[in-house]
PDB file of C-alpha atoms in Angstrom:
ATOM      1  CA  MET A   1     120.420  50.674 155.123  1.00 39.00           C
ATOM      2  CA  THR A   2     121.335  51.739 151.566  1.00 40.00           C
ATOM      3  CA  GLY A   3     120.999  49.714 148.400  1.00 43.00           C
ATOM      4  CA  CYS A   4     118.012  47.723 149.593  1.00 44.00           C
ATOM      5  CA  PRO A   5     117.187  44.971 147.044  1.00 44.00           C
ATOM      6  CA  LYS A   6     114.210  45.477 144.765  1.00 44.00           C
ATOM      7  CA  GLY A   7     111.095  43.935 146.211  1.00 42.00           C
ATOM      8  CA  LEU A   8     112.477  43.607 149.752  1.00 41.00           C
ATOM      9  CA  ARG A   9     109.942  45.028 152.153  1.00 41.00           C
ATOM     10  CA  GLY A  10     110.134  44.993 155.948  1.00 42.00           C
ATOM     11  CA  THR A  11     111.347  46.874 158.991  1.00 39.00           C
ATOM     12  CA  LEU A  12     114.996  47.186 160.054  1.00 38.00           C
ATOM     13  CA  THR A  13     115.575  48.103 163.692  1.00 39.00           C
ATOM     14  CA  PHE A  14     118.836  48.671 165.559  1.00 36.00           C
ATOM     15  CA  LYS A  15     119.450  48.433 169.263  1.00 37.00           C
ATOM     16  CA  ALA A  16     120.477  51.824 170.545  1.00 36.00           C
ATOM     17  CA  GLY A  17     123.918  52.126 172.149  1.00 36.00           C
ATOM     18  CA  ILE A  18     125.219  48.722 170.978  1.00 34.00           C
ATOM     19  CA  PRO A  19     128.114  49.022 168.481  1.00 37.00           C
ATOM     20  CA  ASN A  20     127.992  46.901 165.328  1.00 42.00           C
ATOM     21  CA  ALA A  21     124.570  45.662 166.337  1.00 40.00           C
ATOM     22  CA  LYS A  22     122.904  43.544 163.656  1.00 43.00           C
ATOM     23  CA  PRO A  23     119.491  44.801 162.535  1.00 43.00           C
ATOM     24  CA  ALA A  24     116.536  42.663 163.411  1.00 43.00           C
ATOM     25  CA  TRP A  25     114.575  42.010 160.218  1.00 44.00           C
ATOM     26  CA  ARG A  26     110.851  41.492 160.541  1.00 48.00           C
ATOM     27  CA  PRO A  27     109.211  40.806 157.177  1.00 46.00           C
ATOM     28  CA  GLN A  28     105.735  42.254 156.860  1.00 49.00           C
ATOM     29  CA  LYS A  29     102.927  39.927 155.943  1.00 49.00           C
ATOM     30  CA  ALA A  30     100.695  40.795 153.058  1.00 47.00           C
ATOM     31  CA  THR A  31      97.439  42.326 154.218  1.00 50.00           C
ATOM     32  CA  GLY A  32      94.244  43.456 152.557  1.00 46.00           C
ATOM     33  CA  PRO A  33      92.425  41.864 149.631  1.00 45.00           C
ATOM     34  CA  MET A  34      95.575  40.285 148.184  1.00 45.00           C
ATOM     35  CA  SER A  35      96.141  38.184 151.323  1.00 44.00           C
ATOM     36  CA  SER A  36      93.207  35.955 150.426  1.00 50.00           C
ATOM     37  CA  ARG A  37      92.537  34.024 147.253  1.00 51.00           C
ATOM     38  CA  PRO A  38      90.957  36.474 144.769  1.00 45.00           C
ATOM     39  CA  ALA A  39      87.760  35.715 142.965  1.00 49.00           C
ATOM     40  CA  PRO A  40      88.064  34.948 139.254  1.00 51.00           C
ATOM     41  CA  LEU A  41      87.159  38.384 137.900  1.00 54.00           C
ATOM     42  CA  PHE A  42      87.998  37.441 134.310  1.00 64.00           C
ATOM     43  CA  PRO A  43      87.265  33.892 133.126  1.00 70.00           C
ATOM     44  CA  LYS A  44      90.028  33.987 130.483  1.00 72.00           C
ATOM     45  CA  ASN A  45      92.612  34.914 133.116  1.00 73.00           C
ATOM     46  CA  ALA A  46      91.427  32.500 135.812  1.00 76.00           C
ATOM     47  CA  ALA A  47      94.772  30.676 135.748  1.00 77.00           C
ATOM     48  CA  ASP A  48      96.735  33.904 136.245  1.00 74.00           C
ATOM     49  CA  ILE A  49      94.450  34.877 139.102  1.00 77.00           C
ATOM     50  CA  GLU A  50      94.974  31.463 140.690  1.00 77.00           C
ATOM     51  CA  ARG A  51      98.760  31.944 140.364  1.00 77.00           C
ATOM     52  CA  LEU A  52      98.633  35.401 141.905  1.00 78.00           C
ATOM     53  CA  ALA A  53      98.404  34.249 145.524  1.00 80.00           C
ATOM     54  CA  ALA A  54     101.180  31.685 144.963  1.00 82.00           C
ATOM     55  CA  LEU A  55     103.451  34.302 143.396  1.00 82.00           C
ATOM     56  CA  ILE A  56     102.887  36.700 146.283  1.00 85.00           C
ATOM     57  CA  GLU A  57     103.625  33.898 148.703  1.00 83.00           C
ATOM     58  CA  GLY A  58     106.812  33.127 146.739  1.00 81.00           C
ATOM     59  CA  VAL A  59     107.958  36.741 147.009  1.00 82.00           C
ATOM     60  CA  ASN A  60     107.276  36.606 150.757  1.00 83.00           C
ATOM     61  CA  VAL A  61     109.241  33.375 151.082  1.00 83.00           C
ATOM     62  CA  GLN A  62     112.262  34.752 149.195  1.00 79.00           C
ATOM     63  CA  SER A  63     112.068  37.961 151.213  1.00 81.00           C
ATOM     64  CA  SER A  64     112.042  35.875 154.375  1.00 84.00           C
ATOM     65  CA  THR A  65     115.216  34.153 153.120  1.00 80.00           C
ATOM     66  CA  ILE A  66     116.910  37.528 152.709  1.00 78.00           C
ATOM     67  CA  ALA A  67     115.659  38.505 156.156  1.00 82.00           C
ATOM     68  CA  ALA A  68     117.178  35.340 157.640  1.00 82.00           C
ATOM     69  CA  LEU A  69     120.495  36.123 155.946  1.00 78.00           C
ATOM     70  CA  VAL A  70     120.386  39.609 157.398  1.00 80.00           C
ATOM     71  CA  GLN A  71     119.969  38.071 160.831  1.00 80.00           C
ATOM     72  CA  SER A  72     122.665  35.400 160.408  1.00 80.00           C
ATOM     73  CA  ASP A  73     125.172  36.945 157.987  1.00 77.00           C
ATOM     74  CA  TYR A  74     124.678  40.707 158.100  1.00 79.00           C
ATOM     75  CA  PRO A  75     128.227  41.710 156.960  1.00 82.00           C
ATOM     76  CA  HIS A  76     128.020  39.666 153.762  1.00 77.00           C
ATOM     77  CA  VAL A  77     124.518  41.018 153.001  1.00 78.00           C
ATOM     78  CA  ILE A  78     125.859  44.569 153.367  1.00 78.00           C
ATOM     79  CA  GLY A  79     128.899  43.668 151.263  1.00 76.00           C
ATOM     80  CA  TYR A  80     126.715  42.274 148.482  1.00 76.00           C
ATOM     81  CA  TYR A  81     124.318  45.198 148.327  1.00 77.00           C
ATOM     82  CA  ASN A  82     126.884  47.966 148.911  1.00 74.00           C
ATOM     83  CA  ARG A  83     129.894  46.649 147.005  1.00 71.00           C
ATOM     84  CA  GLY A  84     128.313  44.207 144.552  1.00 69.00           C
ATOM     85  CA  LEU A  85     130.267  41.175 145.784  1.00 68.00           C
ATOM     86  CA  ASP A  86     128.574  37.939 144.682  1.00 70.00           C
ATOM     87  CA  THR A  87     131.207  35.189 144.946  1.00 72.00           C
ATOM     88  CA  GLY A  88     132.591  33.159 147.747  1.00 73.00           C
ATOM     89  CA  ALA A  89     130.910  33.950 151.035  1.00 71.00           C
ATOM     90  CA  TYR A  90     128.605  36.380 149.232  1.00 74.00           C
ATOM     91  CA  ALA A  91     127.254  33.755 146.793  1.00 80.00           C
ATOM     92  CA  SER A  92     124.359  32.675 149.037  1.00 77.00           C
ATOM     93  CA  VAL A  93     123.227  36.293 149.415  1.00 77.00           C
ATOM     94  CA  ALA A  94     123.477  36.830 145.637  1.00 80.00           C
ATOM     95  CA  ALA A  95     121.485  33.669 144.927  1.00 81.00           C
ATOM     96  CA  ALA A  96     118.772  34.682 147.380  1.00 80.00           C
ATOM     97  CA  SER A  97     118.605  38.154 145.839  1.00 81.00           C
ATOM     98  CA  ARG A  98     118.289  36.711 142.330  1.00 82.00           C
ATOM     99  CA  LYS A  99     115.421  34.491 143.498  1.00 83.00           C
ATOM    100  CA  VAL A 100     113.651  37.527 144.958  1.00 82.00           C
ATOM    101  CA  SER A 101     114.114  39.413 141.679  1.00 84.00           C
ATOM    102  CA  ALA A 102     112.850  36.419 139.667  1.00 86.00           C
ATOM    103  CA  ALA A 103     109.796  36.047 141.917  1.00 83.00           C
ATOM    104  CA  GLN A 104     109.097  39.751 141.584  1.00 85.00           C
ATOM    105  CA  ALA A 105     109.442  39.559 137.780  1.00 86.00           C
ATOM    106  CA  ASP A 106     106.931  36.705 137.615  1.00 84.00           C
ATOM    107  CA  LEU A 107     104.556  38.623 139.862  1.00 86.00           C
ATOM    108  CA  GLU A 108     104.888  41.783 137.775  1.00 87.00           C
ATOM    109  CA  LEU A 109     104.212  39.805 134.584  1.00 87.00           C
ATOM    110  CA  VAL A 110     100.982  38.374 136.000  1.00 85.00           C
ATOM    111  CA  LEU A 111      99.928  41.755 137.332  1.00 87.00           C
ATOM    112  CA  LYS A 112     100.609  43.291 133.921  1.00 87.00           C
ATOM    113  CA  THR A 113      98.497  40.580 132.275  1.00 84.00           C
ATOM    114  CA  LEU A 114      95.631  41.177 134.690  1.00 84.00           C
ATOM    115  CA  THR A 115      95.950  44.941 134.214  1.00 87.00           C
ATOM    116  CA  ASN A 116      95.723  44.533 130.446  1.00 86.00           C
ATOM    117  CA  ALA A 117      92.705  42.267 130.913  1.00 84.00           C
ATOM    118  CA  SER A 118      91.076  44.945 133.075  1.00 85.00           C
ATOM    119  CA  VAL A 119      91.746  47.584 130.423  1.00 87.00           C
ATOM    120  CA  ASP A 120      90.345  45.322 127.702  1.00 85.00           C
ATOM    121  CA  ALA A 121      87.245  44.593 129.814  1.00 84.00           C
ATOM    122  CA  ALA A 122      86.731  48.313 130.389  1.00 87.00           C
ATOM    123  CA  ALA A 123      87.118  48.972 126.665  1.00 89.00           C
ATOM    124  CA  ALA A 124      84.634  46.194 125.857  1.00 87.00           C
ATOM    125  CA  ALA A 125      82.159  47.575 128.400  1.00 88.00           C
ATOM    126  CA  SER A 126      82.579  51.041 126.884  1.00 91.00           C
ATOM    127  CA  ALA A 127      81.993  49.620 123.400  1.00 91.00           C
ATOM    128  CA  ASP A 128      78.858  47.819 124.610  1.00 91.00           C
ATOM    129  CA  PHE A 129      77.635  51.048 126.192  1.00 92.00           C
ATOM    130  CA  ASP A 130      78.279  52.956 122.953  1.00 92.00           C
ATOM    131  CA  ALA A 131      76.437  50.266 120.996  1.00 92.00           C
ATOM    132  CA  THR A 132      73.540  50.523 123.422  1.00 93.00           C
ATOM    133  CA  LEU A 133      73.447  54.290 122.901  1.00 93.00           C
ATOM    134  CA  VAL A 134      73.420  53.765 119.135  1.00 93.00           C
ATOM    135  CA  ARG A 135      70.525  51.305 119.458  1.00 93.00           C
ATOM    136  CA  LEU A 136      68.646  53.744 121.667  1.00 94.00           C
ATOM    137  CA  ASN A 137      69.205  56.531 119.135  1.00 93.00           C
ATOM    138  CA  VAL A 138      67.938  54.287 116.340  1.00 94.00           C
ATOM    139  CA  ILE A 139      64.888  53.337 118.419  1.00 95.00           C
ATOM    140  CA  MET A 140      64.204  57.000 119.162  1.00 94.00           C
ATOM    141  CA  LEU A 141      64.534  57.914 115.468  1.00 93.00           C
ATOM    142  CA  VAL A 142      62.249  55.070 114.406  1.00 94.00           C
ATOM    143  CA  THR A 143      59.749  55.978 117.125  1.00 94.00           C
ATOM    144  CA  GLY A 144      59.853  59.629 116.104  1.00 93.00           C
ATOM    145  CA  PHE A 145      59.375  58.757 112.435  1.00 93.00           C
ATOM    146  CA  ALA A 146      56.480  56.422 113.286  1.00 94.00           C
ATOM    147  CA  THR A 147      54.927  59.171 115.399  1.00 94.00           C
ATOM    148  CA  ILE A 148      55.212  61.642 112.531  1.00 94.00           C
ATOM    149  CA  VAL A 149      53.675  59.144 110.103  1.00 93.00           C
ATOM    150  CA  ALA A 150      50.833  58.338 112.516  1.00 93.00           C
ATOM    151  CA  THR A 151      50.206  62.028 113.176  1.00 93.00           C
ATOM    152  CA  THR A 152      50.180  62.799 109.458  1.00 92.00           C
ATOM    153  CA  ALA A 153      47.801  59.929 108.736  1.00 92.00           C
ATOM    154  CA  LEU A 154      45.505  60.979 111.577  1.00 91.00           C
ATOM    155  CA  THR A 155      45.566  64.582 110.359  1.00 91.00           C
ATOM    156  CA  LEU A 156      44.705  63.510 106.827  1.00 90.00           C
ATOM    157  CA  LEU A 157      41.913  61.261 108.112  1.00 89.00           C
ATOM    158  CA  LEU A 158      40.439  64.017 110.260  1.00 85.00           C
ATOM    159  CA  GLY A 159      40.842  66.497 107.425  1.00 85.00           C
ATOM    160  CA  ARG A 160      39.057  64.183 105.028  1.00 86.00           C
ATOM    161  CA  ARG A 161      36.241  63.609 107.503  1.00 84.00           C
ATOM    162  CA  MET A 162      35.851  67.342 108.108  1.00 84.00           C
ATOM    163  CA  SER A 163      35.900  67.929 104.359  1.00 86.00           C
ATOM    164  CA  GLN A 164      33.101  65.383 103.899  1.00 84.00           C
ATOM    165  CA  ARG A 165      31.026  66.998 106.640  1.00 82.00           C
ATOM    166  CA  LEU A 166      31.580  70.454 105.204  1.00 84.00           C
ATOM    167  CA  GLY A 167      30.646  69.068 101.786  1.00 84.00           C
ATOM    168  CA  ARG A 168      27.303  67.773 103.104  1.00 82.00           C
ATOM    169  CA  VAL A 169      26.524  71.148 104.691  1.00 83.00           C
ATOM    170  CA  SER A 170      27.569  73.008 101.548  1.00 84.00           C
ATOM    171  CA  ASN A 171      25.480  70.757  99.310  1.00 84.00           C
ATOM    172  CA  ALA A 172      22.459  71.150 101.586  1.00 82.00           C
ATOM    173  CA  LEU A 173      22.751  74.956 101.519  1.00 82.00           C
ATOM    174  CA  ALA A 174      23.211  74.997  97.739  1.00 83.00           C
ATOM    175  CA  LYS A 175      20.165  72.741  97.260  1.00 80.00           C
ATOM    176  CA  MET A 176      18.151  74.898  99.632  1.00 79.00           C
ATOM    177  CA  VAL A 177      18.989  78.096  97.725  1.00 79.00           C
ATOM    178  CA  ARG A 178      18.585  76.479  94.318  1.00 79.00           C
ATOM    179  CA  LYS A 179      15.312  74.611  94.911  1.00 80.00           C
ATOM    180  CA  ASP A 180      13.586  75.507  98.179  1.00 79.00           C
ATOM    181  CA  PHE A 181      13.922  79.274  98.048  1.00 81.00           C
ATOM    182  CA  THR A 182      13.068  79.211  94.323  1.00 82.00           C
ATOM    183  CA  GLY A 183       9.986  77.020  94.930  1.00 81.00           C
ATOM    184  CA  LEU A 184       8.810  79.214  97.807  1.00 81.00           C
ATOM    185  CA  SER A 185       9.310  82.334  95.691  1.00 83.00           C
ATOM    186  CA  GLU A 186       7.294  80.856  92.811  1.00 83.00           C
ATOM    187  CA  ALA A 187       4.470  79.838  95.184  1.00 81.00           C
ATOM    188  CA  LEU A 188       4.294  83.344  96.637  1.00 82.00           C
ATOM    189  CA  GLY A 189       4.416  84.829  93.119  1.00 83.00           C
ATOM    190  CA  ARG A 190       1.451  82.717  91.977  1.00 80.00           C
ATOM    191  CA  LEU A 191      -0.398  83.700  95.148  1.00 79.00           C
ATOM    192  CA  ALA A 192       0.222  87.352  94.376  1.00 81.00           C
ATOM    193  CA  GLN A 193      -1.321  86.826  90.930  1.00 81.00           C
ATOM    194  CA  GLY A 194      -4.474  85.406  92.509  1.00 77.00           C
ATOM    195  CA  ASP A 195      -3.702  81.721  92.129  1.00 76.00           C
ATOM    196  CA  LEU A 196      -4.818  79.909  95.267  1.00 76.00           C
ATOM    197  CA  ARG A 197      -3.527  76.508  94.247  1.00 78.00           C
ATOM    198  CA  PRO A 198       0.259  76.694  94.871  1.00 77.00           C
ATOM    199  CA  SER A 199       1.856  74.587  97.594  1.00 77.00           C
ATOM    200  CA  PHE A 200       5.398  74.312  98.956  1.00 78.00           C
ATOM    201  CA  ARG A 201       7.492  71.540 100.509  1.00 79.00           C
ATOM    202  CA  SER A 202      11.292  71.542 101.062  1.00 79.00           C
ATOM    203  CA  ASN A 203      13.242  69.005  99.014  1.00 76.00           C
ATOM    204  CA  CYS A 204      16.210  68.935 101.473  1.00 78.00           C
ATOM    205  CA  GLU A 205      16.780  66.044 103.852  1.00 79.00           C
ATOM    206  CA  PRO A 206      18.091  66.783 107.378  1.00 81.00           C
ATOM    207  CA  ILE A 207      21.879  66.508 107.603  1.00 81.00           C
ATOM    208  CA  GLY A 208      21.793  64.952 111.075  1.00 77.00           C
ATOM    209  CA  ASP A 209      25.383  65.726 112.094  1.00 78.00           C
ATOM    210  CA  GLY A 210      25.795  64.552 115.673  1.00 77.00           C
ATOM    211  CA  GLY A 211      29.121  66.295 116.342  1.00 78.00           C
ATOM    212  CA  SER A 212      29.866  69.005 118.876  1.00 81.00           C
ATOM    213  CA  ASP A 213      32.037  71.375 116.864  1.00 81.00           C
ATOM    214  CA  GLU A 214      31.357  74.396 114.659  1.00 84.00           C
ATOM    215  CA  ILE A 215      30.558  72.241 111.632  1.00 83.00           C
ATOM    216  CA  ALA A 216      27.875  70.419 113.625  1.00 84.00           C
ATOM    217  CA  ASP A 217      26.447  73.789 114.715  1.00 86.00           C
ATOM    218  CA  VAL A 218      26.148  74.908 111.065  1.00 86.00           C
ATOM    219  CA  ALA A 219      24.587  71.539 110.137  1.00 85.00           C
ATOM    220  CA  ARG A 220      21.986  71.873 112.907  1.00 85.00           C
ATOM    221  CA  SER A 221      21.230  75.416 111.748  1.00 86.00           C
ATOM    222  CA  CYS A 222      20.607  74.057 108.243  1.00 85.00           C
ATOM    223  CA  ASP A 223      18.304  71.370 109.663  1.00 85.00           C
ATOM    224  CA  LEU A 224      16.382  74.028 111.604  1.00 87.00           C
ATOM    225  CA  LEU A 225      16.051  76.134 108.451  1.00 85.00           C
ATOM    226  CA  VAL A 226      14.687  73.153 106.511  1.00 84.00           C
ATOM    227  CA  ALA A 227      12.201  72.457 109.308  1.00 85.00           C
ATOM    228  CA  GLY A 228      11.184  76.146 109.282  1.00 85.00           C
ATOM    229  CA  LEU A 229      10.674  76.144 105.512  1.00 83.00           C
ATOM    230  CA  ASN A 230       8.555  73.001 105.744  1.00 84.00           C
ATOM    231  CA  LEU A 231       6.484  74.543 108.528  1.00 86.00           C
ATOM    232  CA  THR A 232       6.005  77.703 106.451  1.00 84.00           C
ATOM    233  CA  GLY A 233       5.031  75.634 103.397  1.00 82.00           C
ATOM    234  CA  ASP A 234       2.565  73.575 105.428  1.00 84.00           C
ATOM    235  CA  ASP A 235       0.967  76.727 106.866  1.00 84.00           C
ATOM    236  CA  LEU A 236       0.772  78.303 103.425  1.00 82.00           C
ATOM    237  CA  THR A 237      -0.743  75.189 101.849  1.00 83.00           C
ATOM    238  CA  ALA A 238      -3.300  74.820 104.678  1.00 84.00           C
ATOM    239  CA  ALA A 239      -4.255  78.508 104.502  1.00 82.00           C
ATOM    240  CA  LEU A 240      -4.743  78.410 100.717  1.00 80.00           C
ATOM    241  CA  ALA A 241      -6.781  75.209 100.974  1.00 81.00           C
ATOM    242  CA  LYS A 242      -9.045  76.817 103.568  1.00 82.00           C
ATOM    243  CA  LEU A 243      -9.297  79.943 101.449  1.00 79.00           C
ATOM    244  CA  ARG A 244     -10.316  77.897  98.441  1.00 78.00           C
ATOM    245  CA  THR A 245     -13.159  76.308 100.426  1.00 81.00           C
ATOM    246  CA  LEU A 246     -14.413  79.714 101.565  1.00 77.00           C
ATOM    247  CA  ILE A 247     -14.502  81.357  98.123  1.00 75.00           C
ATOM    248  CA  PRO A 248     -17.632  79.504  96.832  1.00 74.00           C
ATOM    249  CA  ASP A 249     -19.509  80.492  99.968  1.00 70.00           C
ATOM    250  CA  VAL A 250     -18.430  84.121  99.481  1.00 69.00           C
ATOM    251  CA  VAL A 251     -19.586  84.059  95.838  1.00 66.00           C
ATOM    252  CA  THR A 252     -22.988  82.564  96.783  1.00 72.00           C
ATOM    253  CA  ALA A 253     -23.484  85.123  99.511  1.00 69.00           C
ATOM    254  CA  SER A 254     -22.585  87.937  97.122  1.00 68.00           C
ATOM    255  CA  ARG A 255     -25.158  86.779  94.563  1.00 67.00           C
ATOM    256  CA  GLU A 256     -27.877  86.599  97.189  1.00 67.00           C
ATOM    257  CA  LEU A 257     -27.119  90.119  98.307  1.00 65.00           C
ATOM    258  CA  PHE A 258     -27.194  91.546  94.838  1.00 59.00           C
TER     259      PHE A 258
END
């Protein structure tokens, strides 16, 4: 069959061997998701979605009308579609065809509206996704900047603390060289000149750094040196004191001998 009307869907069959046999038209029912009432995917287009099933049903009804005309008035249907005749006996076929076209136009308009709504929803979802990416990038930048600031502050704090510890060790060493070594040298010099009265005691206080790094090791070495100097001074002072007590006895014994 040539010149089938737009929107007319079905199956035409002919009986073999029978001349001028009229085709038996069997309209196909809509199947699949569109055969049932669709869920309102888009709230703004709920009315169009509600109309969709009715419009499809209308197209089916008008197609069924054409199918009935094919069954009952096949020559006029062929005359309308092949030769464009639409008056007289062909008027009913023309009217039915126009109704099918109008139903199809309404259906296409609703489908176009729903398609545009789907495109707009996809664009909105894409825009939301892009906005989310922008927010994530901003969060990552802020987090990175905060991390840098925190790291810098922690570095400065640790650097300042290390500087203070190194300062205490440096001051202790400088005081030890300036006072303790000088005092010990003077005491030994007086002893060399025969003076038995000098004494020595370190003026440095223990640093007492309780850390476990290299600075703490140097601080403990300084504390050990101070303790060693004090021990040396105590031994020297005790030895000189004992020597001073022995000298009168030595002088008395010398006089008795001579």
